PDB file of C-alpha atoms and ligand atoms in Angstrom:
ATOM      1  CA  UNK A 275     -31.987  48.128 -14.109  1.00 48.00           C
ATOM      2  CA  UNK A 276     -30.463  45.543 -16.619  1.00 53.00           C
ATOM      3  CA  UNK A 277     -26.964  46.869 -15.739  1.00 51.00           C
ATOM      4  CA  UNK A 278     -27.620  46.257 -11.876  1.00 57.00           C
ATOM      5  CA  UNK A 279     -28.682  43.044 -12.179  1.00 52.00           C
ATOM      6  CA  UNK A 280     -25.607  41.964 -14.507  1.00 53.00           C
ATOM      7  CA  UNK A 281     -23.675  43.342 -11.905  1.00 53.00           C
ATOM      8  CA  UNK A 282     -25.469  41.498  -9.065  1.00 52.00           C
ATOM      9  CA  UNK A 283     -24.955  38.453 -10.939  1.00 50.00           C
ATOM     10  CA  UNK A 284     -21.443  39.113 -12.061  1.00 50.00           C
ATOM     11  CA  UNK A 285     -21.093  39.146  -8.057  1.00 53.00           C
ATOM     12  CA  UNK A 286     -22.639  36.269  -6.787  1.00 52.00           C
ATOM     13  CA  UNK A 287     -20.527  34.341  -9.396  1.00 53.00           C
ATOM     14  CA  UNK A 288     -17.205  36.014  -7.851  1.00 59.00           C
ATOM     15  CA  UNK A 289     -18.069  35.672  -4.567  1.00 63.00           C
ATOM     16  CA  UNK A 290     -20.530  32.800  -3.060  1.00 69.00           C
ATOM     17  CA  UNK A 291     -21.055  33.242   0.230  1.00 71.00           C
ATOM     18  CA  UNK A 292     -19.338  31.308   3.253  1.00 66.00           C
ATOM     19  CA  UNK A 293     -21.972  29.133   3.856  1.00 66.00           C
ATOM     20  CA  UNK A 294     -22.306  28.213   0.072  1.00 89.00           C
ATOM     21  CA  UNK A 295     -18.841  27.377  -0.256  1.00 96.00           C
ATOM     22  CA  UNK A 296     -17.249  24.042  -0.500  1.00 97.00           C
ATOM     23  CA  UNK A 297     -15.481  23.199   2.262  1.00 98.00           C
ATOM     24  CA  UNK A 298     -11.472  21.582   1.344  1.00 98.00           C
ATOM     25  CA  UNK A 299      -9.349  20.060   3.521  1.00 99.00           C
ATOM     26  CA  UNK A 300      -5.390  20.709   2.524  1.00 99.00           C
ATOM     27  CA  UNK A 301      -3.444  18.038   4.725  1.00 98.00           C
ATOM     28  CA  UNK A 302       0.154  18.625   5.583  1.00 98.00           C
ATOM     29  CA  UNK A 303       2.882  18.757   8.075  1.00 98.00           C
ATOM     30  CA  UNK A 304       5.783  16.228   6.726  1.00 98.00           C
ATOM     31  CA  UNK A 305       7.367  16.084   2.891  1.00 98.00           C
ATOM     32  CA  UNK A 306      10.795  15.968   1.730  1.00 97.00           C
ATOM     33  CA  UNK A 307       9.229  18.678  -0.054  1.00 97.00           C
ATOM     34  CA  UNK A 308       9.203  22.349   1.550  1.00 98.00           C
ATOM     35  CA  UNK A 309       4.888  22.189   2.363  1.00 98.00           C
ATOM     36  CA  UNK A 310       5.101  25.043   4.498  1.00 98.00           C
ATOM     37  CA  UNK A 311       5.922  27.158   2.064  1.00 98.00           C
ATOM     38  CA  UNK A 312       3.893  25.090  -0.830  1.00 98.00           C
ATOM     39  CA  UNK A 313       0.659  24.793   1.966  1.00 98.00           C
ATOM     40  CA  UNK A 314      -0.028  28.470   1.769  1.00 98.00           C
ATOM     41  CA  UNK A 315       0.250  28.515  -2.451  1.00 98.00           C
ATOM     42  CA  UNK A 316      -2.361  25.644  -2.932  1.00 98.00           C
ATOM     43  CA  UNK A 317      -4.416  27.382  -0.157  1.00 98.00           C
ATOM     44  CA  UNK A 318      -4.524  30.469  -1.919  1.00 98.00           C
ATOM     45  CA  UNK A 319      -4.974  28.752  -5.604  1.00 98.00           C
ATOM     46  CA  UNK A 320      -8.269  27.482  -4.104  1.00 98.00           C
ATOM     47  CA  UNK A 321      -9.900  30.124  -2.441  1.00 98.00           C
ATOM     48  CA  UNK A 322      -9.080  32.332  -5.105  1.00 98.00           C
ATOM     49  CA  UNK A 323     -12.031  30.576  -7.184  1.00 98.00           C
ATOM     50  CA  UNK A 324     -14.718  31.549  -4.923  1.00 98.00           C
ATOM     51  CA  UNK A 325     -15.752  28.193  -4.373  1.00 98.00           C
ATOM     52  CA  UNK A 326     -13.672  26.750  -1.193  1.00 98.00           C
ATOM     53  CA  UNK A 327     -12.867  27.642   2.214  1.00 98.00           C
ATOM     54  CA  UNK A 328      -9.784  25.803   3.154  1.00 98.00           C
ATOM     55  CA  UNK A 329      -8.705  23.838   6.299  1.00 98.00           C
ATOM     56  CA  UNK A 330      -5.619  22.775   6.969  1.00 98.00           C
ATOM     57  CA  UNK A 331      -4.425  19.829   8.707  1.00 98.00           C
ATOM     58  CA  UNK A 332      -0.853  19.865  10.090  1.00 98.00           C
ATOM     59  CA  UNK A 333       0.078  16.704  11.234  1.00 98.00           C
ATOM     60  CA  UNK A 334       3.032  16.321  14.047  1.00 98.00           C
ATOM     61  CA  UNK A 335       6.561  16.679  13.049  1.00 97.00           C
ATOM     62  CA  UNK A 336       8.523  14.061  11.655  1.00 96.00           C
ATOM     63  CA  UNK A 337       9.147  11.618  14.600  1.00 95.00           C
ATOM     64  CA  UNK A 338       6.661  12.433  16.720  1.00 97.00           C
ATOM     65  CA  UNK A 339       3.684  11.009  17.922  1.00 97.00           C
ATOM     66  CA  UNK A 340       0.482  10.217  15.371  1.00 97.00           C
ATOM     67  CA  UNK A 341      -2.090   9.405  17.375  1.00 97.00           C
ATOM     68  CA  UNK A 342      -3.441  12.849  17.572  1.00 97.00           C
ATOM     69  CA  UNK A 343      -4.169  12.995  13.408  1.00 98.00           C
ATOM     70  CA  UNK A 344      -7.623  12.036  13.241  1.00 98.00           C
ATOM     71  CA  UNK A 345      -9.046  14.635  10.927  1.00 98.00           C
ATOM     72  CA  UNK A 346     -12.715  14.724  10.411  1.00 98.00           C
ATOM     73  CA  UNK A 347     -12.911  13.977   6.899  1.00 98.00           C
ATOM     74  CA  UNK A 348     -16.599  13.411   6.674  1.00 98.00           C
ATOM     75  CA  UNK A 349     -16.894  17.141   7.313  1.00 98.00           C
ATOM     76  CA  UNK A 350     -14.945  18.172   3.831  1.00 98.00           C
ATOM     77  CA  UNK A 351     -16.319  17.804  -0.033  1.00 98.00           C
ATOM     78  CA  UNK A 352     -12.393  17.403  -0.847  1.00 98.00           C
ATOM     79  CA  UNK A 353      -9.355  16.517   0.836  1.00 99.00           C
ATOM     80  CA  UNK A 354      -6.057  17.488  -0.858  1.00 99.00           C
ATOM     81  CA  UNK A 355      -2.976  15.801   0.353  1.00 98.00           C
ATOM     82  CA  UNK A 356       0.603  17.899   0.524  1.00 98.00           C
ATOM     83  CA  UNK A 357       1.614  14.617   2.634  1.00 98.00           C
ATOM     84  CA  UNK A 358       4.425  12.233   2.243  1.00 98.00           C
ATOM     85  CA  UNK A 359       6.242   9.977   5.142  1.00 97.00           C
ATOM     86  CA  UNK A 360       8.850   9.829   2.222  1.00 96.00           C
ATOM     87  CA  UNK A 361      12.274   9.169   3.850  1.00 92.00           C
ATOM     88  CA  UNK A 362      11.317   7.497   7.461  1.00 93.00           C
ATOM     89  CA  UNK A 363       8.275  10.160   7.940  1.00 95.00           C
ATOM     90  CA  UNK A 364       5.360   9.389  10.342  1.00 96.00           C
ATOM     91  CA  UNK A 365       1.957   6.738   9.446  1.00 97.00           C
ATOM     92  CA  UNK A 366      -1.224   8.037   9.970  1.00 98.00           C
ATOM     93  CA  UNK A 367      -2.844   6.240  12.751  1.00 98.00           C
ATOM     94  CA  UNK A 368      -4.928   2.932  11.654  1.00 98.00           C
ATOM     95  CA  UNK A 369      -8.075   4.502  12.818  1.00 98.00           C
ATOM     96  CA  UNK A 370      -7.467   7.655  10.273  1.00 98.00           C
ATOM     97  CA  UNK A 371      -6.277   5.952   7.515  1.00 98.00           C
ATOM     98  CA  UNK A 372      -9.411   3.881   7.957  1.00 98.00           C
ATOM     99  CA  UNK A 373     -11.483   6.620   8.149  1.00 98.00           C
ATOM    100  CA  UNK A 374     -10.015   8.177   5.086  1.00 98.00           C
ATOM    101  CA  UNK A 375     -10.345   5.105   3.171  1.00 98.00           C
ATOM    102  CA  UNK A 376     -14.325   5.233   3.726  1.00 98.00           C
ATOM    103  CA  UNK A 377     -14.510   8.876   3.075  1.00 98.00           C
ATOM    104  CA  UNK A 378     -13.283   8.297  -0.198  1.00 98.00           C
ATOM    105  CA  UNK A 379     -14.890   4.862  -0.893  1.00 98.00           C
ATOM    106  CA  UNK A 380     -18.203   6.784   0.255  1.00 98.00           C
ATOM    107  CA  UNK A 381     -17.739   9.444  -2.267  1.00 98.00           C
ATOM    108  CA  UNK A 382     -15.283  12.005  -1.063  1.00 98.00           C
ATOM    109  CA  UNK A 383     -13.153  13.858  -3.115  1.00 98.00           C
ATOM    110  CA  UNK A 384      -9.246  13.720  -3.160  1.00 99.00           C
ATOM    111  CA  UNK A 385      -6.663  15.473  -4.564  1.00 99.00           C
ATOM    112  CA  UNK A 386      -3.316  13.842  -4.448  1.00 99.00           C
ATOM    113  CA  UNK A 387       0.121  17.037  -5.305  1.00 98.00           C
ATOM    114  CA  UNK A 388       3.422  16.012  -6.425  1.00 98.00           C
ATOM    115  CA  UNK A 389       5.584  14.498  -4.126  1.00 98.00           C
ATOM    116  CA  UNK A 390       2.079  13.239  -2.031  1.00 98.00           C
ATOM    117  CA  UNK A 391       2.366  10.420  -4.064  1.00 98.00           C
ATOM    118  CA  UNK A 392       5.751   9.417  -2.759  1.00 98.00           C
ATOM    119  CA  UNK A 393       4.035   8.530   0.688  1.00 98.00           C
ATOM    120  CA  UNK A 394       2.782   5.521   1.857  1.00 98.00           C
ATOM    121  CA  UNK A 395       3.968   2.310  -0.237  1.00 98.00           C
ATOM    122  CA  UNK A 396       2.638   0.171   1.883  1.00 97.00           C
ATOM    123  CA  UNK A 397      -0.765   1.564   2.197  1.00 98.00           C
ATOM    124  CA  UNK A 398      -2.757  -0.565  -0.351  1.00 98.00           C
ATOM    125  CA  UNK A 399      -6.128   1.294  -0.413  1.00 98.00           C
ATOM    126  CA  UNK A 400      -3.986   4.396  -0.617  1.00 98.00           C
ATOM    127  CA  UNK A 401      -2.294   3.004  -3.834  1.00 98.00           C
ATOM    128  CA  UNK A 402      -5.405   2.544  -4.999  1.00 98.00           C
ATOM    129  CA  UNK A 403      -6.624   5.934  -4.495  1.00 98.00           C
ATOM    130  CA  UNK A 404      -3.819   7.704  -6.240  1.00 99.00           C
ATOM    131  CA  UNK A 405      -3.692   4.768  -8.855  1.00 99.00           C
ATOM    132  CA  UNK A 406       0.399   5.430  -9.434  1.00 99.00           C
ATOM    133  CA  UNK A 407       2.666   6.103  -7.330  1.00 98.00           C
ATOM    134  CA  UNK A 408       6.749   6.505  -6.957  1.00 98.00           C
ATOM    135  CA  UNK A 409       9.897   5.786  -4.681  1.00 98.00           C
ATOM    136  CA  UNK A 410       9.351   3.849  -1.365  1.00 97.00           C
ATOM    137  CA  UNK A 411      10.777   1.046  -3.267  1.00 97.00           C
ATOM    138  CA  UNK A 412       7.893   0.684  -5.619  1.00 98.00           C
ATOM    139  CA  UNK A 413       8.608  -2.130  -7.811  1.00 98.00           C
ATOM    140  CA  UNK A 414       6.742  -4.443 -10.576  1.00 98.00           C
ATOM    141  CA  UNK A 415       5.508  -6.020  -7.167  1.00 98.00           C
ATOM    142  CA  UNK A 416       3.334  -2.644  -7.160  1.00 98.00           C
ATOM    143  CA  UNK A 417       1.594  -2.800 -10.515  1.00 98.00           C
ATOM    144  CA  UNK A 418       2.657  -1.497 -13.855  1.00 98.00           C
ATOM    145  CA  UNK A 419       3.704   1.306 -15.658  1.00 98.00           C
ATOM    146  CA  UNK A 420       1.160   3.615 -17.971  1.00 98.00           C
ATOM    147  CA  UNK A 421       2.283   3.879 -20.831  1.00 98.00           C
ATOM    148  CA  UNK A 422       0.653   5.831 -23.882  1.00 98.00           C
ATOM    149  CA  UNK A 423       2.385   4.366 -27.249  1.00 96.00           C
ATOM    150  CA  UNK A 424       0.740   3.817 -30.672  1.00 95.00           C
ATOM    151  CA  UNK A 425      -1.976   6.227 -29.641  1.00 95.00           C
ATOM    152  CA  UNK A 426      -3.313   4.427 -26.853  1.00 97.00           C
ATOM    153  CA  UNK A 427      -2.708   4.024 -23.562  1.00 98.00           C
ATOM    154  CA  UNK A 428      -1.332   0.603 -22.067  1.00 98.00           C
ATOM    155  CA  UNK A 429      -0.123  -1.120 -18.883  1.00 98.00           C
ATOM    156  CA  UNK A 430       3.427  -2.190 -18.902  1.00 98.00           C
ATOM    157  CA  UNK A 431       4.696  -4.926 -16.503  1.00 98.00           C
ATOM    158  CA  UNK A 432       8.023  -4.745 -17.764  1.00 98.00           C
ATOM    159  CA  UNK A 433       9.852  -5.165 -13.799  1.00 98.00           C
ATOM    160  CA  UNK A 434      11.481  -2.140 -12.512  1.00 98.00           C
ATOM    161  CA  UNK A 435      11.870   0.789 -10.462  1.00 97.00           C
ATOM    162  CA  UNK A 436       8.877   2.923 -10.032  1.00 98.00           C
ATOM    163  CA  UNK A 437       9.256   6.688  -9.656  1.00 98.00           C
ATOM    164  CA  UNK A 438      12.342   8.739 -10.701  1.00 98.00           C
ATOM    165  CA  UNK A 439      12.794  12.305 -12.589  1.00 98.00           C
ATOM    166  CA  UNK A 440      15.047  13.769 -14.564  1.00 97.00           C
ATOM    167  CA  UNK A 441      16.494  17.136 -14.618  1.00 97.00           C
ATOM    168  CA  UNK A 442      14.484  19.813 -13.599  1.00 97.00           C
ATOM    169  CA  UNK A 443      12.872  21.963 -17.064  1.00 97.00           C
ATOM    170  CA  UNK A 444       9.828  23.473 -18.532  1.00 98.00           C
ATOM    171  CA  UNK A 445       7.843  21.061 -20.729  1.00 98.00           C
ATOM    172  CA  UNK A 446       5.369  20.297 -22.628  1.00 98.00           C
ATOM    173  CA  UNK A 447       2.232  19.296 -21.525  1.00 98.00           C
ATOM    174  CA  UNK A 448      -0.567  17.187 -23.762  1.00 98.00           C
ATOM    175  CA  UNK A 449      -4.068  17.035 -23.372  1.00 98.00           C
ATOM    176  CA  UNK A 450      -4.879  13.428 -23.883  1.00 98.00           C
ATOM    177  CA  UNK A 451      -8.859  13.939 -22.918  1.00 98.00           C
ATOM    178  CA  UNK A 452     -10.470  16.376 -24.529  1.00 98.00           C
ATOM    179  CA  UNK A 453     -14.091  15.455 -22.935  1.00 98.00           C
ATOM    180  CA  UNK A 454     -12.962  15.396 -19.000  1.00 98.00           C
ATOM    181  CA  UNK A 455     -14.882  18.437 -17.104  1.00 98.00           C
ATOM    182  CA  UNK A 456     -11.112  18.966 -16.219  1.00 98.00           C
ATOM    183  CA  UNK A 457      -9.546  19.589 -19.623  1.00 98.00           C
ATOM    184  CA  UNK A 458     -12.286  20.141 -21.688  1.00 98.00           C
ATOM    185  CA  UNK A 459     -10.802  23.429 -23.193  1.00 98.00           C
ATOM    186  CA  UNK A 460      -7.394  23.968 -22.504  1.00 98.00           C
ATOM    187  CA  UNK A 461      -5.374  23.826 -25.216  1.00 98.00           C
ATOM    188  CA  UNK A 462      -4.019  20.428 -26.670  1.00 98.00           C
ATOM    189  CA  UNK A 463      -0.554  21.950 -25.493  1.00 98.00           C
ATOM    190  CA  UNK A 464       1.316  23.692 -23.041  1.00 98.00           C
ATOM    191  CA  UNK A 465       3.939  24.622 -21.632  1.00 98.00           C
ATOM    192  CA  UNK A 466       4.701  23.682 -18.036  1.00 98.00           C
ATOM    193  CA  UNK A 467       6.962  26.029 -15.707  1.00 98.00           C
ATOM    194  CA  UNK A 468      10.345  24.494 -14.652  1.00 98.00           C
ATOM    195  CA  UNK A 469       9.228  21.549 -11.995  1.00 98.00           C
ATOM    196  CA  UNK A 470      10.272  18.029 -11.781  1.00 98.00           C
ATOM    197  CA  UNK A 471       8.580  15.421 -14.466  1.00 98.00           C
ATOM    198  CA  UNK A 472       7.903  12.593 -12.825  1.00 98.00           C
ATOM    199  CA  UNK A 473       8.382   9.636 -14.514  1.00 98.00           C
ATOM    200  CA  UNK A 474       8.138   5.587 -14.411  1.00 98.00           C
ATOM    201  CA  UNK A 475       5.479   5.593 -11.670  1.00 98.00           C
ATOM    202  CA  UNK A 476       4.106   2.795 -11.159  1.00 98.00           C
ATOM    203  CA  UNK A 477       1.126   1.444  -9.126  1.00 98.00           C
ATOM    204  CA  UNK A 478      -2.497  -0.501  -9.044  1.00 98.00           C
ATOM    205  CA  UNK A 479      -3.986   1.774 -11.829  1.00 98.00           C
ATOM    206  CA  UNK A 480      -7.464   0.549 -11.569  1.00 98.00           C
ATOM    207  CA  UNK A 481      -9.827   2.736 -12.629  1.00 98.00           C
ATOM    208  CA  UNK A 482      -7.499   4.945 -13.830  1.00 98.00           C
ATOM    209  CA  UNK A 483      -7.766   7.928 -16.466  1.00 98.00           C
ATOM    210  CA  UNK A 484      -5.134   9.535 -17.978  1.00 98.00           C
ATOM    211  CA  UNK A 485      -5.599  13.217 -18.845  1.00 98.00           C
ATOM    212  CA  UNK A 486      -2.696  14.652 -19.623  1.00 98.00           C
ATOM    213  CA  UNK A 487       1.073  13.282 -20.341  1.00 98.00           C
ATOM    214  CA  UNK A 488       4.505  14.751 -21.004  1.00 98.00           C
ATOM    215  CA  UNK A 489       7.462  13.793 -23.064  1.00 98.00           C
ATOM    216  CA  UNK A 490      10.396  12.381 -20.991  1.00 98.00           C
ATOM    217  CA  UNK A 491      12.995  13.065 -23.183  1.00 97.00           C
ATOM    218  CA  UNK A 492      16.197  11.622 -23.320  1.00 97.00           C
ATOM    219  CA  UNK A 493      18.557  14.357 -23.400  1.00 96.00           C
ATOM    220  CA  UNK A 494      17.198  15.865 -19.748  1.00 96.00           C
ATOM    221  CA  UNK A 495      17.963  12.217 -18.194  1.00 97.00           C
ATOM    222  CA  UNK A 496      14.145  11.330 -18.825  1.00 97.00           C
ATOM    223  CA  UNK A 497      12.759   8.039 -19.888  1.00 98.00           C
ATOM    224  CA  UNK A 498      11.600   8.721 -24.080  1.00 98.00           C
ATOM    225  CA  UNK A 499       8.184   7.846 -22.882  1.00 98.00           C
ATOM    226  CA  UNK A 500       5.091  10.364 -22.647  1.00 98.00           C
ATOM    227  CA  UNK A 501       4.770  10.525 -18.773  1.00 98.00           C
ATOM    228  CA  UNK A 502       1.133  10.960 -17.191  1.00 98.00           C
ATOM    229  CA  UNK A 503       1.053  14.598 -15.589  1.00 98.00           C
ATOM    230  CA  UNK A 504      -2.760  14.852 -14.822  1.00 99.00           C
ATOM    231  CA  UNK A 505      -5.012  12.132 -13.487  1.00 98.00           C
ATOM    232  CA  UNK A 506      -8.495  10.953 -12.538  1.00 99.00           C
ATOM    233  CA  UNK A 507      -9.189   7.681 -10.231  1.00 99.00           C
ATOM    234  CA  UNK A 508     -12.500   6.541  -9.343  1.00 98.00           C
ATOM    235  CA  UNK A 509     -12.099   4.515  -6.009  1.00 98.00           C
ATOM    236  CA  UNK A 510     -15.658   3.458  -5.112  1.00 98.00           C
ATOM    237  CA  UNK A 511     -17.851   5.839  -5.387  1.00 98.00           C
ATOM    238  CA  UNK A 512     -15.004   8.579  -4.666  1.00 98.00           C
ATOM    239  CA  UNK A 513     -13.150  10.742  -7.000  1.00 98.00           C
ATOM    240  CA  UNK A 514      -9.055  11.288  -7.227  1.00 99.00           C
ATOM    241  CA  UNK A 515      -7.394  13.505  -9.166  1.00 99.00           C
ATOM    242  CA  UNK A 516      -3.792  13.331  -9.177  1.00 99.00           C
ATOM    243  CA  UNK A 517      -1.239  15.838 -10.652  1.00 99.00           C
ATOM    244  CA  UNK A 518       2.267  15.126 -10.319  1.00 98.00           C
ATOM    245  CA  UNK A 519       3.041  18.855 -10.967  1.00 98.00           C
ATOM    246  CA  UNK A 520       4.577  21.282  -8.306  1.00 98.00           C
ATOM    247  CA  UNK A 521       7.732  20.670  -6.943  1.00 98.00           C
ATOM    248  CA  UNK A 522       8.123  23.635  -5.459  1.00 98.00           C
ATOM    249  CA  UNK A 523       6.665  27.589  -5.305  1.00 98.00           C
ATOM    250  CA  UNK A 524       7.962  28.622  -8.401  1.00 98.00           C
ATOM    251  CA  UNK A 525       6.781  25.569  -9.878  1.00 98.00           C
ATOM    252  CA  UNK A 526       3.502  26.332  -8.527  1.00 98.00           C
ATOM    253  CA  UNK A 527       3.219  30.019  -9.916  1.00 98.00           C
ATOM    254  CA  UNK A 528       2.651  28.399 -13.572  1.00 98.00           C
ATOM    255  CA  UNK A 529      -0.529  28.998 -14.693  1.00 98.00           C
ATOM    256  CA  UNK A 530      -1.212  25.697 -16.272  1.00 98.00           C
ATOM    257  CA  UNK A 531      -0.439  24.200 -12.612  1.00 98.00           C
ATOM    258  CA  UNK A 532      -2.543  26.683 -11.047  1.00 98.00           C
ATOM    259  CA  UNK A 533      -6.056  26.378 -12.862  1.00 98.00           C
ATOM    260  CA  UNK A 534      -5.432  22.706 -13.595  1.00 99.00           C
ATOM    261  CA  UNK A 535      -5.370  22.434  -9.749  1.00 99.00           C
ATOM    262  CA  UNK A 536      -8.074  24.192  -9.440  1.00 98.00           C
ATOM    263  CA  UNK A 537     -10.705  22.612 -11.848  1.00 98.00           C
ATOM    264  CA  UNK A 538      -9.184  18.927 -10.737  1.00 99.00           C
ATOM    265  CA  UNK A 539     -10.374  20.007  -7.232  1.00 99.00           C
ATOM    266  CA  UNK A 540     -14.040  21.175  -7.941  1.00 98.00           C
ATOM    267  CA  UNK A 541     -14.198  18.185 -10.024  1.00 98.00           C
ATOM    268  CA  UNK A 542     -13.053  16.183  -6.855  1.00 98.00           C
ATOM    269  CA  UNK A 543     -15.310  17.921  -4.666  1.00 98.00           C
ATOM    270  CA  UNK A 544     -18.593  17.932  -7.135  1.00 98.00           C
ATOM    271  CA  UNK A 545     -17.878  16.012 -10.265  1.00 98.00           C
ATOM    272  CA  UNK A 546     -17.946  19.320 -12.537  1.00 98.00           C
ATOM    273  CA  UNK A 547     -16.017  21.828 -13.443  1.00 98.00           C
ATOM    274  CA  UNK A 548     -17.595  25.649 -13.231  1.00 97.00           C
ATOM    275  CA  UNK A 549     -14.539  27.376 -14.080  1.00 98.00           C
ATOM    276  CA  UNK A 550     -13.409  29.027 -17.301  1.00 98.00           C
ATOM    277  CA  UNK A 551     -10.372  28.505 -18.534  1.00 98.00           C
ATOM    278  CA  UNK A 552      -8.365  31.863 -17.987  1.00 98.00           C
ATOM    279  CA  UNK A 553      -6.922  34.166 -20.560  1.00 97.00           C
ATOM    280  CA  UNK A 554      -3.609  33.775 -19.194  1.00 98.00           C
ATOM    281  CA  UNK A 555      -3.285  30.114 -19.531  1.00 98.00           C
ATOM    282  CA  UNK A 556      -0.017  28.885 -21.101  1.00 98.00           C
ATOM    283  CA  UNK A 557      -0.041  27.960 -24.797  1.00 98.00           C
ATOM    284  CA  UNK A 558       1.731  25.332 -26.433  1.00 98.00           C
ATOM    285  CA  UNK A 559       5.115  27.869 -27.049  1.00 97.00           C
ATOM    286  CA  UNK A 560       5.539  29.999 -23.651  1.00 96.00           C
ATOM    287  CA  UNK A 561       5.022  29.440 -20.191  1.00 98.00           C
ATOM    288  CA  UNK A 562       2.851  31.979 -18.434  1.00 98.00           C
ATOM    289  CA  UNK A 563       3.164  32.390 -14.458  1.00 97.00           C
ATOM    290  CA  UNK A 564       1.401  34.351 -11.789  1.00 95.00           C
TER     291      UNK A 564
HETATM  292 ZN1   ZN B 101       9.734  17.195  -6.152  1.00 87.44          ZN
END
């Protein structure tokens, strides 16, 4: 009897049922980035909890007309964006981005990937949301840099680009919260598959938390500064997380990326984080993929 009910738990905990399930909302459709192939990863990533069913969003191609995007965001816990006009691409219609601004003010959830904070420069509120951004000719004019020196972290106005990388390479990643729902428990460091490290975003970064940053060095073309990789926002009564992880599929197949993705979404969607960390995930020496 005491077996069969473990194992009636053990399934409930796998599996929730549809109607139990958080409902996400992956938007895509235009990146300099290949998000058809990078759509179907994240989609995956999520379901694979147990706690999501996923929508996605496809917006028209690059050059077309807008005025048919008008997601219903009010419908969704979460909205993740793999979304950038980067390079000329479309604007969401004025109606949309409004209504997105008030689902997040209002307390939805967003998750911002990679290169979907490359889009919109000139979308205040949206700056605001993902608290940093790059490219788009993002200057000082856009806020500061984050920097973390002398064991703190610190806003630095020095004027300059904002958003570059260096070559691509596995790093290092470092837990700089240890009490987040999101990184409470993953190791203090580890190692990141080969992706891009972003570095010298720049951006409001109000309300901004810094989870997790990794070492630009020098000697790939990076900056010498410890870069943010992992991010919360709090935009009204909303909650952003931001990873600038993921370039690309096999960036995406690191574990590390994976379940960090993963919690930062529940914790978007809910404010807590159910998941355990996995067995698998990367340690501070070798990178583990999936
Ligand atoms: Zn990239």
């Amino acid at each position: 009897m005491r077996t069969r009910l473990l194992i009636l738990v053990t399934l409930v905990a796998v599996s929730l049922p549809a109607q139990t399930k958080r409902k996400a909302l992956l938007i895509d459709g235009q990146n300099n980035h290949q998000w058809a192939l990078t759509s179907p990863v994240l989609k995956k990533a999520l379901e694979d909890t147990g706690l999501f069913t996923v929508d996605v969003a496809t917006t028209p191609p690059k050059g077309q007309d807008m005025t048919s995007f008008k997601p219903d965001f009010k419908a969704y816990a979460v909205v993740i964006s793999n979304y950038s006009d980067f390079g000329g691409g479309g604007q969401w219609p004025d109606e949309t981005k409004k209504a997105f601004e008030d689902y997040v003010r209002l307390g939805g959830g967003f998750v911002t990937v990679h290169a979907a904070d490359n889009a919109f420069p000139q979308w205040l509120e949206y700056n605001k949301m993902i608290g940093l951004g790059g490219w788009g000719d993002r200057t000082e004019k856009d806020g500061p840099y984050i920097r973390f020196r002398d064991g703190k972290f610190e806003r630095d106005t020095t004027p300059g680009r904002g958003g570059s990388h260096g070559a691509r390479h596995a790093f290092k990643v470092v837990t700089r919260n240890t009490t987040h729902p999101i990184t409470k428990g993953l190791p203090a460091e580890w190692m990141h598959a080969k992706d891009e490290l972003y570095d010298r975003l720049r951006g409001p970064a109000e309300n901004l938390t810094v989870l997790a940053t990794a070492y630009s060095e020098p000697a790939t073309k990076g900056t010498g500064e410890h870069e943010p990789v992992l991010m919360t926002i709090a935009y009204g009564k909303g909650r952003v997380f931001h990873t600038i992880l993921g370039h690309d599929v096999d960036a995406m197949r690191c574990v590390g990326f994976i379940v960090t993705f993963q919690r930062g979404t529940e914790w978007a969607a809910t404010g807590r984080v159910t998941q355990k960390v996995p067995k698998d995930f990367p340690n501070a020496s070798a990178v583990t993929i999936r």
